[in-house]
Short mmCIF file of C-alpha atoms (C1' of nucleotides) in Angstrom, two decimals:
data_model
loop_
_atom_site.label_atom_id
_atom_site.label_comp_id
_atom_site.label_asym_id
_atom_site.label_seq_id
_atom_site.Cartn_x
_atom_site.Cartn_y
_atom_site.Cartn_z
CA UNK A 30 12.12 -12.91 -20.04
CA UNK A 31 15.52 -12.63 -18.38
CA UNK A 32 15.90 -15.95 -16.59
CA UNK A 33 18.80 -14.49 -14.55
CA UNK A 34 16.30 -12.44 -12.56
CA UNK A 35 14.29 -15.47 -11.51
CA UNK A 36 14.51 -16.96 -8.09
CA UNK A 37 14.37 -20.69 -8.46
CA UNK A 38 12.01 -22.17 -5.93
CA UNK A 39 13.96 -25.26 -5.07
CA UNK A 40 12.79 -27.70 -2.47
CA UNK A 41 15.87 -26.82 -0.38
CA UNK A 42 14.79 -23.19 -0.25
CA UNK A 43 11.18 -23.97 0.57
CA UNK A 44 12.13 -26.21 3.48
CA UNK A 45 14.75 -23.76 4.80
CA UNK A 46 12.21 -20.92 4.80
CA UNK A 47 9.47 -23.07 6.31
CA UNK A 48 11.60 -24.40 9.15
CA UNK A 49 13.10 -20.99 9.91
CA UNK A 50 9.61 -19.47 10.14
CA UNK A 51 8.45 -22.24 12.46
CA UNK A 52 11.29 -21.50 14.89
CA UNK A 53 11.30 -18.47 17.13
CA UNK A 54 14.80 -19.13 18.43
CA UNK A 55 16.83 -17.04 15.91
CA UNK A 56 18.93 -20.08 15.03
CA UNK A 57 22.49 -20.17 13.79
CA UNK A 58 23.16 -21.79 10.40
CA UNK A 59 24.18 -25.09 11.93
CA UNK A 60 21.20 -25.15 14.29
CA UNK A 61 18.84 -24.71 11.34
CA UNK A 62 20.87 -27.31 9.42
CA UNK A 63 20.12 -29.90 12.10
CA UNK A 64 16.39 -29.13 11.91
CA UNK A 65 16.23 -29.12 8.10
CA UNK A 66 18.22 -32.35 7.93
CA UNK A 67 15.29 -34.23 9.47
CA UNK A 68 13.29 -33.50 6.32
CA UNK A 69 16.18 -33.46 3.83
CA UNK A 70 18.85 -35.85 5.10
CA UNK A 71 21.14 -35.26 2.09
CA UNK A 72 21.27 -31.45 2.34
CA UNK A 73 24.72 -29.98 2.97
CA UNK A 74 25.65 -27.32 5.52
CA UNK A 75 27.00 -25.14 2.73
CA UNK A 76 23.58 -25.09 1.09
CA UNK A 77 22.03 -23.85 4.32
CA UNK A 78 24.66 -21.09 4.65
CA UNK A 79 24.34 -20.09 0.98
CA UNK A 80 20.56 -19.93 1.04
CA UNK A 81 20.35 -18.06 4.34
CA UNK A 82 22.60 -15.35 2.86
CA UNK A 83 20.72 -15.46 -0.45
CA UNK A 84 17.28 -15.17 1.16
CA UNK A 85 18.45 -12.41 3.51
CA UNK A 86 19.79 -10.53 0.47
CA UNK A 87 16.37 -10.83 -1.17
CA UNK A 88 14.64 -9.59 1.98
CA UNK A 89 12.74 -12.86 2.42
CA UNK A 90 14.32 -13.52 5.81
CA UNK A 91 16.48 -11.40 8.16
CA UNK A 92 20.09 -11.80 9.17
CA UNK A 93 20.82 -10.62 12.71
CA UNK A 94 24.21 -8.99 13.13
CA UNK A 95 23.88 -9.06 16.85
CA UNK A 96 26.82 -9.81 19.15
CA UNK A 97 28.07 -13.34 19.61
CA UNK A 98 30.38 -15.57 17.61
CA UNK A 99 27.86 -17.02 15.15
CA UNK A 100 25.51 -15.43 12.68
CA UNK A 101 21.82 -15.80 13.47
CA UNK A 102 18.75 -15.65 11.29
CA UNK A 103 15.12 -14.65 11.82
CA UNK A 104 12.10 -15.59 9.72
CA UNK A 105 10.04 -12.78 11.24
CA UNK A 106 10.29 -9.63 9.10
CA UNK A 107 8.25 -7.44 11.44
CA UNK A 108 10.28 -4.80 13.24
CA UNK A 109 11.02 -5.98 16.74
CA UNK A 110 13.81 -5.94 19.30
CA UNK A 111 15.84 -8.75 20.77
CA UNK A 112 17.16 -9.80 24.13
CA UNK A 113 20.26 -11.97 24.45
CA UNK A 114 21.38 -14.12 27.38
CA UNK A 115 25.02 -13.56 28.34
CA UNK A 116 25.28 -17.09 29.69
CA UNK A 117 23.88 -19.33 26.94
CA UNK A 118 23.76 -16.85 24.01
CA UNK A 119 20.08 -17.58 23.31
CA UNK A 120 18.17 -14.72 21.74
CA UNK A 121 14.48 -14.05 22.34
CA UNK A 122 12.08 -11.47 20.97
CA UNK A 123 11.05 -8.63 23.24
CA UNK A 124 7.30 -8.06 23.51
CA UNK A 125 6.04 -5.44 21.07
CA UNK A 126 6.25 -1.97 22.52
CA UNK A 127 9.11 -2.73 24.89
CA UNK A 128 10.98 0.54 25.02
CA UNK A 129 14.52 1.42 25.98
CA UNK A 130 13.02 3.45 28.77
CA UNK A 131 11.12 0.58 30.40
CA UNK A 132 12.48 -0.28 33.78
CA UNK A 133 14.31 -3.53 34.37
CA UNK A 134 11.61 -4.73 36.73
CA UNK A 135 8.95 -4.49 34.05
CA UNK A 136 11.09 -6.41 31.54
CA UNK A 137 11.83 -9.06 34.16
CA UNK A 138 8.09 -9.52 34.75
CA UNK A 139 7.31 -9.74 31.04
CA UNK A 140 10.19 -11.90 29.87
CA UNK A 141 11.87 -13.49 32.89
CA UNK A 142 15.16 -11.89 31.82
CA UNK A 143 17.36 -10.16 34.38
CA UNK A 144 18.68 -7.12 32.51
CA UNK A 145 22.42 -6.50 32.55
CA UNK A 146 22.77 -3.93 29.80
CA UNK A 147 20.98 -2.13 27.00
CA UNK A 148 22.92 -1.36 23.89
CA UNK A 149 21.94 1.01 21.11
CA UNK A 150 23.66 0.54 17.79
CA UNK A 151 23.21 2.93 14.91
CA UNK A 152 23.97 1.56 11.46
CA UNK A 153 24.64 3.81 8.52
CA UNK A 154 27.10 4.87 5.85
CA UNK A 155 30.12 6.84 7.00
CA UNK A 156 31.23 10.10 5.34
CA UNK A 157 34.15 8.44 3.53
CA UNK A 158 32.00 5.69 2.04
CA UNK A 159 29.33 8.17 1.03
CA UNK A 160 31.96 10.21 -0.83
CA UNK A 161 33.36 7.10 -2.48
CA UNK A 162 29.88 6.05 -3.58
CA UNK A 163 29.18 9.48 -5.02
CA UNK A 164 32.49 9.41 -6.87
CA UNK A 165 31.63 6.07 -8.46
CA UNK A 166 29.13 7.98 -10.59
CA UNK A 167 25.51 7.13 -11.33
CA UNK A 168 26.48 3.85 -12.94
CA UNK A 169 24.82 1.53 -10.45
CA UNK A 170 21.07 1.76 -10.82
CA UNK A 171 18.61 0.11 -8.52
CA UNK A 172 19.24 -2.47 -5.87
CA UNK A 173 22.70 -2.91 -4.43
CA UNK A 174 23.58 -6.31 -3.06
CA UNK A 175 25.40 -5.71 0.19
CA UNK A 176 26.55 -9.22 1.01
CA UNK B 8 50.01 -11.02 50.16
CA UNK B 9 48.36 -13.34 47.64
CA UNK B 10 50.48 -12.93 44.55
CA UNK B 11 47.69 -14.49 42.41
CA UNK B 12 45.65 -11.32 42.85
CA UNK B 13 48.34 -9.09 41.40
CA UNK B 14 48.17 -7.75 37.88
CA UNK B 15 51.65 -7.78 36.50
CA UNK B 16 52.35 -4.53 34.76
CA UNK B 17 54.35 -5.88 31.89
CA UNK B 18 55.62 -3.64 29.13
CA UNK B 19 53.34 -5.52 26.70
CA UNK B 20 50.29 -4.51 28.74
CA UNK B 21 51.36 -0.91 29.18
CA UNK B 22 51.89 -0.44 25.45
CA UNK B 23 48.64 -2.24 24.52
CA UNK B 24 46.64 -0.01 26.87
CA UNK B 25 48.44 3.15 25.76
CA UNK B 26 47.97 2.52 22.04
CA UNK B 27 44.34 1.47 22.45
CA UNK B 28 43.61 4.67 24.39
CA UNK B 29 45.28 6.77 21.70
CA UNK B 30 43.03 5.31 19.02
CA UNK B 31 39.39 6.25 18.67
CA UNK B 32 38.73 3.70 15.94
CA UNK B 33 37.56 0.73 18.09
CA UNK B 34 40.21 -1.48 16.52
CA UNK B 35 40.13 -5.23 16.03
CA UNK B 36 42.85 -7.32 17.69
CA UNK B 37 44.91 -7.50 14.51
CA UNK B 38 44.56 -3.78 13.83
CA UNK B 39 45.88 -3.00 17.30
CA UNK B 40 48.60 -5.62 16.81
CA UNK B 41 49.88 -3.72 13.75
CA UNK B 42 50.03 -0.48 15.75
CA UNK B 43 51.67 -2.03 18.83
CA UNK B 44 54.21 -3.84 16.64
CA UNK B 45 55.79 -0.52 15.71
CA UNK B 46 56.89 -0.13 19.33
CA UNK B 47 57.34 -3.82 20.16
CA UNK B 48 58.37 -5.62 16.98
CA UNK B 49 58.70 -9.02 18.71
CA UNK B 50 55.21 -9.07 20.26
CA UNK B 51 52.96 -11.90 19.10
CA UNK B 52 49.35 -11.64 17.97
CA UNK B 53 48.34 -14.12 20.68
CA UNK B 54 49.67 -11.77 23.33
CA UNK B 55 47.49 -8.98 21.98
CA UNK B 56 44.41 -11.22 21.98
CA UNK B 57 45.14 -12.59 25.45
CA UNK B 58 45.73 -9.16 26.98
CA UNK B 59 42.71 -7.55 25.35
CA UNK B 60 40.52 -10.26 26.88
CA UNK B 61 42.39 -10.03 30.18
CA UNK B 62 42.12 -6.24 30.42
CA UNK B 63 38.45 -6.30 29.40
CA UNK B 64 37.83 -8.87 32.14
CA UNK B 65 39.46 -6.53 34.66
CA UNK B 66 37.36 -3.60 33.43
CA UNK B 67 40.42 -1.65 32.30
CA UNK B 68 39.25 -1.56 28.69
CA UNK B 69 35.95 -2.49 26.98
CA UNK B 70 35.15 -5.27 24.56
CA UNK B 71 32.47 -4.37 22.04
CA UNK B 72 30.19 -7.24 21.07
CA UNK B 73 28.75 -5.28 18.23
CA UNK B 74 27.86 -6.86 14.88
CA UNK B 75 30.58 -7.72 12.38
CA UNK B 76 32.93 -10.65 11.99
CA UNK B 77 35.73 -9.48 14.29
CA UNK B 78 35.82 -8.51 17.93
CA UNK B 79 36.51 -4.85 18.60
CA UNK B 80 37.92 -3.05 21.62
CA UNK B 81 37.53 0.40 23.12
CA UNK B 82 39.85 2.22 25.53
CA UNK B 83 37.12 4.67 26.48
CA UNK B 84 35.21 3.46 29.54
CA UNK B 85 32.66 6.27 29.53
CA UNK B 86 29.15 5.18 28.55
CA UNK B 87 28.56 6.10 24.94
CA UNK B 88 26.89 4.74 21.82
CA UNK B 89 28.38 3.66 18.53
CA UNK B 90 27.63 4.01 14.86
CA UNK B 91 28.79 1.42 12.35
CA UNK B 92 29.23 1.78 8.60
CA UNK B 93 27.61 -1.04 6.62
CA UNK B 94 30.12 -0.60 3.80
CA UNK B 95 33.52 -0.57 5.50
CA UNK B 96 32.60 -1.82 9.00
CA UNK B 97 34.27 1.16 10.70
CA UNK B 98 32.79 2.10 14.04
CA UNK B 99 32.67 5.67 15.37
CA UNK B 100 31.44 7.16 18.62
CA UNK B 101 28.17 9.02 18.58
CA UNK B 102 28.31 12.50 20.14
CA UNK B 103 27.27 12.49 23.79
CA UNK B 104 23.55 12.91 24.18
CA UNK B 105 22.67 11.47 20.79
CA UNK B 106 19.35 9.80 21.48
CA UNK B 107 17.45 7.06 19.70
CA UNK B 108 14.77 9.62 19.10
CA UNK B 109 16.96 12.11 17.23
CA UNK B 110 16.02 12.42 13.63
CA UNK B 111 18.29 11.10 10.90
CA UNK B 112 18.90 14.61 9.59
CA UNK B 113 20.38 15.76 12.89
CA UNK B 114 22.68 12.75 13.09
CA UNK B 115 23.78 13.32 9.51
CA UNK B 116 24.69 16.92 10.35
CA UNK B 117 26.61 15.95 13.49
CA UNK B 118 28.44 12.87 12.23
CA UNK B 119 28.24 12.76 8.44
CA UNK B 120 26.61 9.34 8.67
CA UNK B 121 23.57 8.50 6.58
CA UNK B 122 21.41 6.42 8.91
CA UNK B 123 20.10 3.10 7.64
CA UNK B 124 18.91 1.50 10.84
CA UNK B 125 18.83 1.81 14.61
CA UNK B 126 19.08 -1.36 16.61
CA UNK B 127 18.36 -1.82 20.27
CA UNK B 128 19.82 -4.87 21.93
CA UNK B 129 18.98 -5.86 25.48
CA UNK B 130 21.44 -8.11 27.23
CA UNK B 131 20.53 -10.12 30.28
CA UNK B 132 20.19 -13.56 31.81
CA UNK B 133 17.34 -15.73 30.53
CA UNK B 134 14.91 -17.53 32.86
CA UNK B 135 16.52 -20.93 32.29
CA UNK B 136 20.01 -19.68 33.13
CA UNK B 137 18.75 -17.80 36.17
CA UNK B 138 17.16 -21.04 37.43
CA UNK B 139 20.33 -23.00 36.73
CA UNK B 140 22.41 -20.41 38.58
CA UNK B 141 20.08 -20.50 41.57
CA UNK B 142 20.26 -24.30 41.60
CA UNK B 143 24.05 -24.21 41.70
CA UNK B 144 23.77 -22.95 45.27
CA UNK B 145 25.51 -20.02 46.95
CA UNK B 146 28.95 -21.51 46.31
CA UNK B 147 30.28 -18.84 44.00
CA UNK B 148 30.98 -15.70 45.97
CA UNK B 149 32.09 -12.43 44.49
CA UNK B 150 33.19 -11.67 40.96
CA UNK B 151 32.32 -14.05 38.13
CA UNK B 152 34.57 -14.09 35.10
CA UNK B 153 32.32 -14.22 32.08
CA UNK B 154 34.86 -14.80 29.33
"C1'" DA C 14 70.16 -12.79 44.33
"C1'" DT C 15 66.81 -16.39 44.37
"C1'" DA C 16 62.52 -18.82 44.16
"C1'" DA C 17 57.93 -19.00 42.63
"C1'" DT C 18 54.95 -18.25 39.17
"C1'" DA C 19 52.68 -15.41 35.70
"C1'" DA C 20 53.40 -13.86 30.97
"C1'" DT C 21 55.19 -14.52 26.47
"C1'" DA C 22 56.53 -16.18 21.56
"C1'" DG C 23 55.84 -19.27 18.35
"C1'" DT C 24 53.18 -22.65 16.67
"C1'" DA C 25 49.35 -25.81 16.28
"C1'" DA C 26 44.55 -26.56 16.69
"C1'" DT C 27 39.82 -25.19 16.50
"C1'" DG C 28 35.41 -23.43 14.86
"C1'" DA C 29 32.67 -20.77 11.76
"C1'" DT C 30 32.22 -19.49 7.27
"C1'" DT C 31 33.33 -19.24 2.37
"C1'" DA C 32 35.21 -20.94 -2.02
"C1'" DC C 33 35.62 -24.41 -5.44
"C1'" DT C 34 34.03 -27.82 -8.83
"C1'" DA C 35 31.85 -31.67 -10.84
"C1'" DT C 36 27.19 -33.05 -10.89
"C1'" DT C 37 22.20 -32.39 -10.58
"C1'" DA C 38 17.88 -30.00 -10.96
"C1'" DA C 39 14.80 -26.23 -12.50
"C1'" DC C 40 12.84 -23.72 -15.96
"C1'" DA C 41 12.01 -21.84 -20.74
"C1'" DA C 42 11.39 -22.85 -25.30
"C1'" DA C 43 10.74 -26.08 -29.01
"C1'" DT D 11 7.59 -34.30 -23.52
"C1'" DT D 12 12.22 -33.45 -24.76
"C1'" DT D 13 16.08 -30.47 -24.95
"C1'" DG D 14 19.22 -26.71 -23.88
"C1'" DT D 15 20.67 -23.35 -20.72
"C1'" DT D 16 22.05 -22.13 -16.50
"C1'" DA D 17 21.35 -21.86 -11.55
"C1'" DA D 18 21.69 -24.73 -7.43
"C1'" DT D 19 23.70 -28.41 -4.94
"C1'" DA D 20 26.90 -31.87 -2.39
"C1'" DG D 21 31.07 -32.70 -0.88
"C1'" DT D 22 35.30 -31.12 0.05
"C1'" DA D 23 39.04 -27.91 0.60
"C1'" DA D 24 40.48 -23.47 1.90
"C1'" DT D 25 40.25 -19.34 4.67
"C1'" DC D 26 39.87 -16.35 8.53
"C1'" DA D 27 39.51 -15.15 13.34
"C1'" DT D 28 40.40 -16.85 17.60
"C1'" DT D 29 42.04 -20.02 21.16
"C1'" DA D 30 45.05 -23.61 23.08
"C1'" DC D 31 49.52 -25.46 24.01
"C1'" DT D 32 54.29 -25.47 25.71
"C1'" DA D 33 58.97 -24.40 26.38
"C1'" DT D 34 61.13 -20.22 27.59
"C1'" DT D 35 61.41 -15.60 29.61
"C1'" DA D 36 60.24 -11.89 32.72
"C1'" DT D 37 58.21 -10.12 36.96
"C1'" DT D 38 57.63 -9.78 41.70
"C1'" DA D 39 58.09 -11.10 46.65
"C1'" DT D 40 61.27 -12.65 49.75
#
DNA sequence: ATAATAATAGTAATGATTACTATTAACAAA
DNA sequence: TTTGTTAATAGTAATCATTACTATTATTAT
C-alpha cells in the first residue's frame, strides 16, 4: 500500500511514548529528553521535539498550550483539567469532576493548591479564518494537520 | 517622600498605555511596538517590553498567559474571558456573561467563532511552594513582585 | 538650576524551538 | 535474506521571542 501513510514504529518513538506515559508531570521537551536519555544516551533533543509534535499531530499524545514559556506534553488522552503553580510552573491534574464552581477551600483540601485564579479559554476558528477556509474550496479532504 | 515609590509618568509610558487601551486585539509586544512607533519613531522594542511588564506588575494593564508562542497584553482590567483562533492565533473577548455551559451554537451566533475546545486552567500555589514559602519566615511583608 | 536617580536606546546575550543535511534505520518487495 | 526506497535521526546552525547590559538621557525633588 502507500508507504507514506505508515507510521514507522522506531525505538525512539516507543521510548518517548512509554516514558511520557509513565510521567504525570506534564514535562517540557527538555525534561522528557533528560528522562529518555537514560535509556537512549545517543538520542538528540531535536528528535524529542520532532516526535512530540509528530505524536501530538497523530493524536497519540497531547500538547498542552497552557501558559508558561515552554511547551508541555501529556500522555493522558482522557479529558481532564490542569492546575499550574505560579511559583515553580509545575502543572498537576485536577481530580476528575473538579468544576469551575467548586470553592477554593475544597480544591485546597483535595490538591493542596492555594487557588489564585481560574481562567477559561475558548479555542475555535474566528470568522475571518472560517471565510478564508470556505473560499479555499473543497480541495482539502479529510484530516488537516494543524502544526 | 521616598522617590523609589514613584512611578515616573514618562511620555513612553503614556503612549504605550493609550495605544494599548485603544486596541481590543490583545496585541503582542512587537505588535504594540509597531503601533506606538507611529507616534514615537525613536522608541525601542526593549522599552515596550520593559514597560508592558512594569505596568502589568503595577496592575495598570494585564498580561495574558494564554497559549501561543508570544506574550499578549490587555488594556481592559475588567474580568472577562477570551477566545483564541487556532488558525491565526488572534484573541478576541467573549461577550460578558458567556458561560462555559453555553452551547457552541450560541457562541457561534454571538461571536462568529466555531468552537473547537474549551479549556479551564486553575492557577495557584502548589503544596511544595506553599511549604517553602512558610519556611522562609515572615520576612517578606506586603506586595510580592511575581515577574 | 542642580543633584539624584529612574528610564531609555541600542546592542548583545539568552533560551526555547525549528530548520538543515548527511547519514542511518525501517519497511516493502524481490 | 538482500535490495531499494524513503522516512527518521544526530548534530549543528539558524531563528524567534525575550531579557540583560550599559552609556546616555530625562524626570522629579530640592
